[in-house]
mmCIF file with all atom_site columns, C-alpha atoms in Angstrom:
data_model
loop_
_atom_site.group_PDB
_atom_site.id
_atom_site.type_symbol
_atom_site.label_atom_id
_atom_site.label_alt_id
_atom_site.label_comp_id
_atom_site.label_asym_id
_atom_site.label_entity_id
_atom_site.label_seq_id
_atom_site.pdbx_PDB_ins_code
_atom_site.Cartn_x
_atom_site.Cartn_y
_atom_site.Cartn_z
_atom_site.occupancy
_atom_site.B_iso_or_equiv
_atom_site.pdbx_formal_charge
_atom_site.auth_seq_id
_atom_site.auth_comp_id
_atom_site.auth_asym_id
_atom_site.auth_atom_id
_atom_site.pdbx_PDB_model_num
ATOM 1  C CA . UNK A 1 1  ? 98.968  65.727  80.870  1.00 40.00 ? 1268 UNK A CA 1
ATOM 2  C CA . UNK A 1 2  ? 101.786 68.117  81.125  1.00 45.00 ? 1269 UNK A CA 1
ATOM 3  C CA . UNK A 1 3  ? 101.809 70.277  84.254  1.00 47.00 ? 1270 UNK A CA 1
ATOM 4  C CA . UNK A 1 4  ? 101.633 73.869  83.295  1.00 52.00 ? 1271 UNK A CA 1
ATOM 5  C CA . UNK A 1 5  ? 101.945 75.434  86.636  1.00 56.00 ? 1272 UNK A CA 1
ATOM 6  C CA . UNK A 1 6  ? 100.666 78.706  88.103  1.00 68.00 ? 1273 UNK A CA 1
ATOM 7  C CA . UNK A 1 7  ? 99.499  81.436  86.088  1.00 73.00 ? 1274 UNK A CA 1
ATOM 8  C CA . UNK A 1 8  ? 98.244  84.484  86.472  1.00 80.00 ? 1275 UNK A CA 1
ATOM 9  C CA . UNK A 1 9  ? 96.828  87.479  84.523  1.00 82.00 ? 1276 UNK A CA 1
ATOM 10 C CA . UNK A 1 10 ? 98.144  91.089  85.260  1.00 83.00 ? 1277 UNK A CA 1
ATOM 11 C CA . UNK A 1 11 ? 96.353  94.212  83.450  1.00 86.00 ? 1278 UNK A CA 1
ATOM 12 C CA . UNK A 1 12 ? 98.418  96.948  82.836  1.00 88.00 ? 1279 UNK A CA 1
ATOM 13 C CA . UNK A 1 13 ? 96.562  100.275 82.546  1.00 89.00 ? 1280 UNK A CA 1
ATOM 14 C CA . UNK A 1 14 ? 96.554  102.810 79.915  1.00 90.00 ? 1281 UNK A CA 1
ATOM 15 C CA . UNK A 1 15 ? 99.461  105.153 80.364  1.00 90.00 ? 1282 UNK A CA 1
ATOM 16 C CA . UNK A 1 16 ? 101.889 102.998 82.193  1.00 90.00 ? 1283 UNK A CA 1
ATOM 17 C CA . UNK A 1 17 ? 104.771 100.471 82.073  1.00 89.00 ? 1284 UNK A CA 1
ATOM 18 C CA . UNK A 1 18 ? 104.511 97.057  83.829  1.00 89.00 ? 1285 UNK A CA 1
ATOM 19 C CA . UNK A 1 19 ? 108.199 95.729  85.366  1.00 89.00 ? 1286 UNK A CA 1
ATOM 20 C CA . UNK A 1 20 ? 108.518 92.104  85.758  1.00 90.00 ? 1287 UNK A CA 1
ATOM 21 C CA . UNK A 1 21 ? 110.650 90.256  87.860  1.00 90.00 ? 1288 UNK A CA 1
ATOM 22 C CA . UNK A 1 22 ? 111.541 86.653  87.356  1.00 88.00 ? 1289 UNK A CA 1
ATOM 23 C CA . UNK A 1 23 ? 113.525 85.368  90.976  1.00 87.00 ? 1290 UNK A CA 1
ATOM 24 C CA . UNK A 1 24 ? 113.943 88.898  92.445  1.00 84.00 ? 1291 UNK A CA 1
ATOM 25 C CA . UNK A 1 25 ? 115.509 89.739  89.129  1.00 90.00 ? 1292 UNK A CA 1
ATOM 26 C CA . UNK A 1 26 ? 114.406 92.170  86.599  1.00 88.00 ? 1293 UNK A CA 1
ATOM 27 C CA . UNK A 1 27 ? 113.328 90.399  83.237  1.00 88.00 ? 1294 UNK A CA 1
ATOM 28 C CA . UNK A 1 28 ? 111.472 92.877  80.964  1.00 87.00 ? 1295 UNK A CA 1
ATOM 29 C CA . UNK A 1 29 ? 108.976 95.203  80.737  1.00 88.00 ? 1296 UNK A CA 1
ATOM 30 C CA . UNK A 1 30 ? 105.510 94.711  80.083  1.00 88.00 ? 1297 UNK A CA 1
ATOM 31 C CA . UNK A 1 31 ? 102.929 96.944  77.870  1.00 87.00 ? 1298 UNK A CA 1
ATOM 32 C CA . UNK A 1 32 ? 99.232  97.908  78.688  1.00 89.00 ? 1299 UNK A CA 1
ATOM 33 C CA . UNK A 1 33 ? 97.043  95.045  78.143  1.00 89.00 ? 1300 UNK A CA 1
ATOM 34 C CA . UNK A 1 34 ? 96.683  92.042  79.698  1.00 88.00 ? 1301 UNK A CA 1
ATOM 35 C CA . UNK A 1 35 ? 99.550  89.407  79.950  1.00 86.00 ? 1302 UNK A CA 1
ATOM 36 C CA . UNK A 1 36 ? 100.476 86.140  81.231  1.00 85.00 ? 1303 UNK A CA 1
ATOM 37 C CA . UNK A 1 37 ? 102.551 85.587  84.677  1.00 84.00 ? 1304 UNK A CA 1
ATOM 38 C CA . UNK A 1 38 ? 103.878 82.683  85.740  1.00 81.00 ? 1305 UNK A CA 1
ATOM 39 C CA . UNK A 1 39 ? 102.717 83.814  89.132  1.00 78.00 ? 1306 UNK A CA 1
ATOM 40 C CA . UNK A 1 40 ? 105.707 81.354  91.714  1.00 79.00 ? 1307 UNK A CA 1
ATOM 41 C CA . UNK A 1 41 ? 108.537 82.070  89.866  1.00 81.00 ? 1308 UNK A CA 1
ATOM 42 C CA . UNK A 1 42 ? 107.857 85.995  88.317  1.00 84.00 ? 1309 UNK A CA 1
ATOM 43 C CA . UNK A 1 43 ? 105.354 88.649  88.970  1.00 84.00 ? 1310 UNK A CA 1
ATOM 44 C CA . UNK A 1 44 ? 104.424 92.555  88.265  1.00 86.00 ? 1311 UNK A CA 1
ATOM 45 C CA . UNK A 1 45 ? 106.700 94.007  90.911  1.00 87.00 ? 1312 UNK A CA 1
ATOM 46 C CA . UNK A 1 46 ? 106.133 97.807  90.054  1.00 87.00 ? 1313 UNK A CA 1
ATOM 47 C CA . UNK A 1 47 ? 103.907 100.175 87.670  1.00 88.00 ? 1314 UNK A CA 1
ATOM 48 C CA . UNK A 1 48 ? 105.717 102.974 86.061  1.00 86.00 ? 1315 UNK A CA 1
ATOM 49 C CA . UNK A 1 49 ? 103.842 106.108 84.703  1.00 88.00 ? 1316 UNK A CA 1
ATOM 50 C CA . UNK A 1 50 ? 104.158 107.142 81.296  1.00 87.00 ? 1317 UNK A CA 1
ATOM 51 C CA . UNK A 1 51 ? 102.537 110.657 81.896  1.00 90.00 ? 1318 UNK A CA 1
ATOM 52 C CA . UNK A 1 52 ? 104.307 113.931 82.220  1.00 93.00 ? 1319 UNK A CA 1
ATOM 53 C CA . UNK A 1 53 ? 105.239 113.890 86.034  1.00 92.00 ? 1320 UNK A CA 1
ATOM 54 C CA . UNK A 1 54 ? 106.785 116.978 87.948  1.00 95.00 ? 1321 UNK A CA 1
ATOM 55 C CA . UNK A 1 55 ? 108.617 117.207 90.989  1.00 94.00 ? 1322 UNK A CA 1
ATOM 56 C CA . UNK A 1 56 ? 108.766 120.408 93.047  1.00 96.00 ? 1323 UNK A CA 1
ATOM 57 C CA . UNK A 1 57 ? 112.178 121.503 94.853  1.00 94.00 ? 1324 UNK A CA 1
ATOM 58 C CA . UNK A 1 58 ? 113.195 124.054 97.279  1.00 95.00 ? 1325 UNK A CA 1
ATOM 59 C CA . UNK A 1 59 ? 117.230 124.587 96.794  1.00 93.00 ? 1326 UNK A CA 1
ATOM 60 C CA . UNK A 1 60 ? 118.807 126.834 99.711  1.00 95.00 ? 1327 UNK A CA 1
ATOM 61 C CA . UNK A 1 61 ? 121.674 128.524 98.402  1.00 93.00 ? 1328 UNK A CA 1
ATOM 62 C CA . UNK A 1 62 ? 124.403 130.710 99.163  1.00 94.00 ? 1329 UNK A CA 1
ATOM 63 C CA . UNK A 1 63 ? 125.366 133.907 97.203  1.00 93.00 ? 1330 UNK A CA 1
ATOM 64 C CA . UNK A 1 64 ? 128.695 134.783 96.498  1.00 93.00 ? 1331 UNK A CA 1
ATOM 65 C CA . UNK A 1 65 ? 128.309 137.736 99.499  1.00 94.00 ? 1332 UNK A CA 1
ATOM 66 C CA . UNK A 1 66 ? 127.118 135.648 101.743 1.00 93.00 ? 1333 UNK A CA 1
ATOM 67 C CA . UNK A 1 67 ? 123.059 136.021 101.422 1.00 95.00 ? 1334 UNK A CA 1
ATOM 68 C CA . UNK A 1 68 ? 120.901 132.703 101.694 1.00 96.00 ? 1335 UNK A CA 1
ATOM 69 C CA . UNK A 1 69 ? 118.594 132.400 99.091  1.00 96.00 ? 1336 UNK A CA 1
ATOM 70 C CA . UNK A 1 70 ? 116.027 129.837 98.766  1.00 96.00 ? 1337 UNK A CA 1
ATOM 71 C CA . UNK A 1 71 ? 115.034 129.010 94.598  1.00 95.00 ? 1338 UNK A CA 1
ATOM 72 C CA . UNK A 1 72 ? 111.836 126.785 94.003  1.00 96.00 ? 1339 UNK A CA 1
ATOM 73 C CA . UNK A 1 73 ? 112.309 125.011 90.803  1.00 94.00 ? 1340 UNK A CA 1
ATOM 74 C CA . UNK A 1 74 ? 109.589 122.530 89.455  1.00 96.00 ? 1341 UNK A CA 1
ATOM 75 C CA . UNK A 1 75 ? 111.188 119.660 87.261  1.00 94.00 ? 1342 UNK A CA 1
ATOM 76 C CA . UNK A 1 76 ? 109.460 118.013 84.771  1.00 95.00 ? 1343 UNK A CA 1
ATOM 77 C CA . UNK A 1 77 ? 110.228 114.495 83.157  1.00 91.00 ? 1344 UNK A CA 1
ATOM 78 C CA . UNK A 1 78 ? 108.524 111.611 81.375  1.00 89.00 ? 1345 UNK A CA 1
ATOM 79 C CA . UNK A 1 79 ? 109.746 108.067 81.391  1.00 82.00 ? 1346 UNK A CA 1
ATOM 80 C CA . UNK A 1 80 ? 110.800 106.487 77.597  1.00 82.00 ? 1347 UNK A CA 1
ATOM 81 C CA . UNK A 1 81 ? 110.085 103.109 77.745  1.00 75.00 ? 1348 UNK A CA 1
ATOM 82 C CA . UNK A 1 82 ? 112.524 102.489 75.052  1.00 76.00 ? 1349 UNK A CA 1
ATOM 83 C CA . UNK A 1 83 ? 115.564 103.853 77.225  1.00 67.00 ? 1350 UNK A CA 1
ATOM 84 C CA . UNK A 1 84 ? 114.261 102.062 80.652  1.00 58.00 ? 1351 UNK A CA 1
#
C-alpha cells in the first residue's frame, strides 16, 4: 500500500481568498470551499478578504504659506483575485 502522507482539510469561507504555501514558498491561491493540504510540506498560511475594505488616514501637510493642515482621507480598495 502506497503511503499517501499527511493530509489535511482547510475551509475557506465565503468572501475570501485562501494563500498556500508549499516550503515557505507561495504556490497558489485557493477558492472558498473545502480543499486538500498536504499538511508537512504546504499549508493555508493567510486568508485574504474579498469585501470592500477601507482604510482611514490622517495626512499632516504643509501649505505653500507655511500653515499645517491636517486632511483625513478614507481609502477604499477590494482585492482581485485574478491580479493577486
Amino acid at each position: 500500500m502506497a503511503d499517501m502522507g499527511c493530509f489535511c482539510l482547510q475551509c475557506v469561507r465565503t468572501q475570501e481568498v485562501g494563500v498556500v504555501e508549499d516550503l515557505g514558498q507561495f504556490k497558489r491561491l485557493i477558492d472558498p470551499g473545502l480543499h486538500w493540504v498536504c499538511w508537512p510540506l504546504a499549508g493555508v498560511v493567510g486568508r485574504l478578504s474579498l469585501r470592500i475594505q477601507q482604510l482611514d488616514v490622517v495626512c499632516e501637510t504643509k501649505t505653500k504659506d507655511n500653515v499645517f493642515v491636517q486632511v483625513a482621507v478614507a481609502v477604499q480598495f477590494k482585492v482581485i483575485t485574478e491580479s493577486a
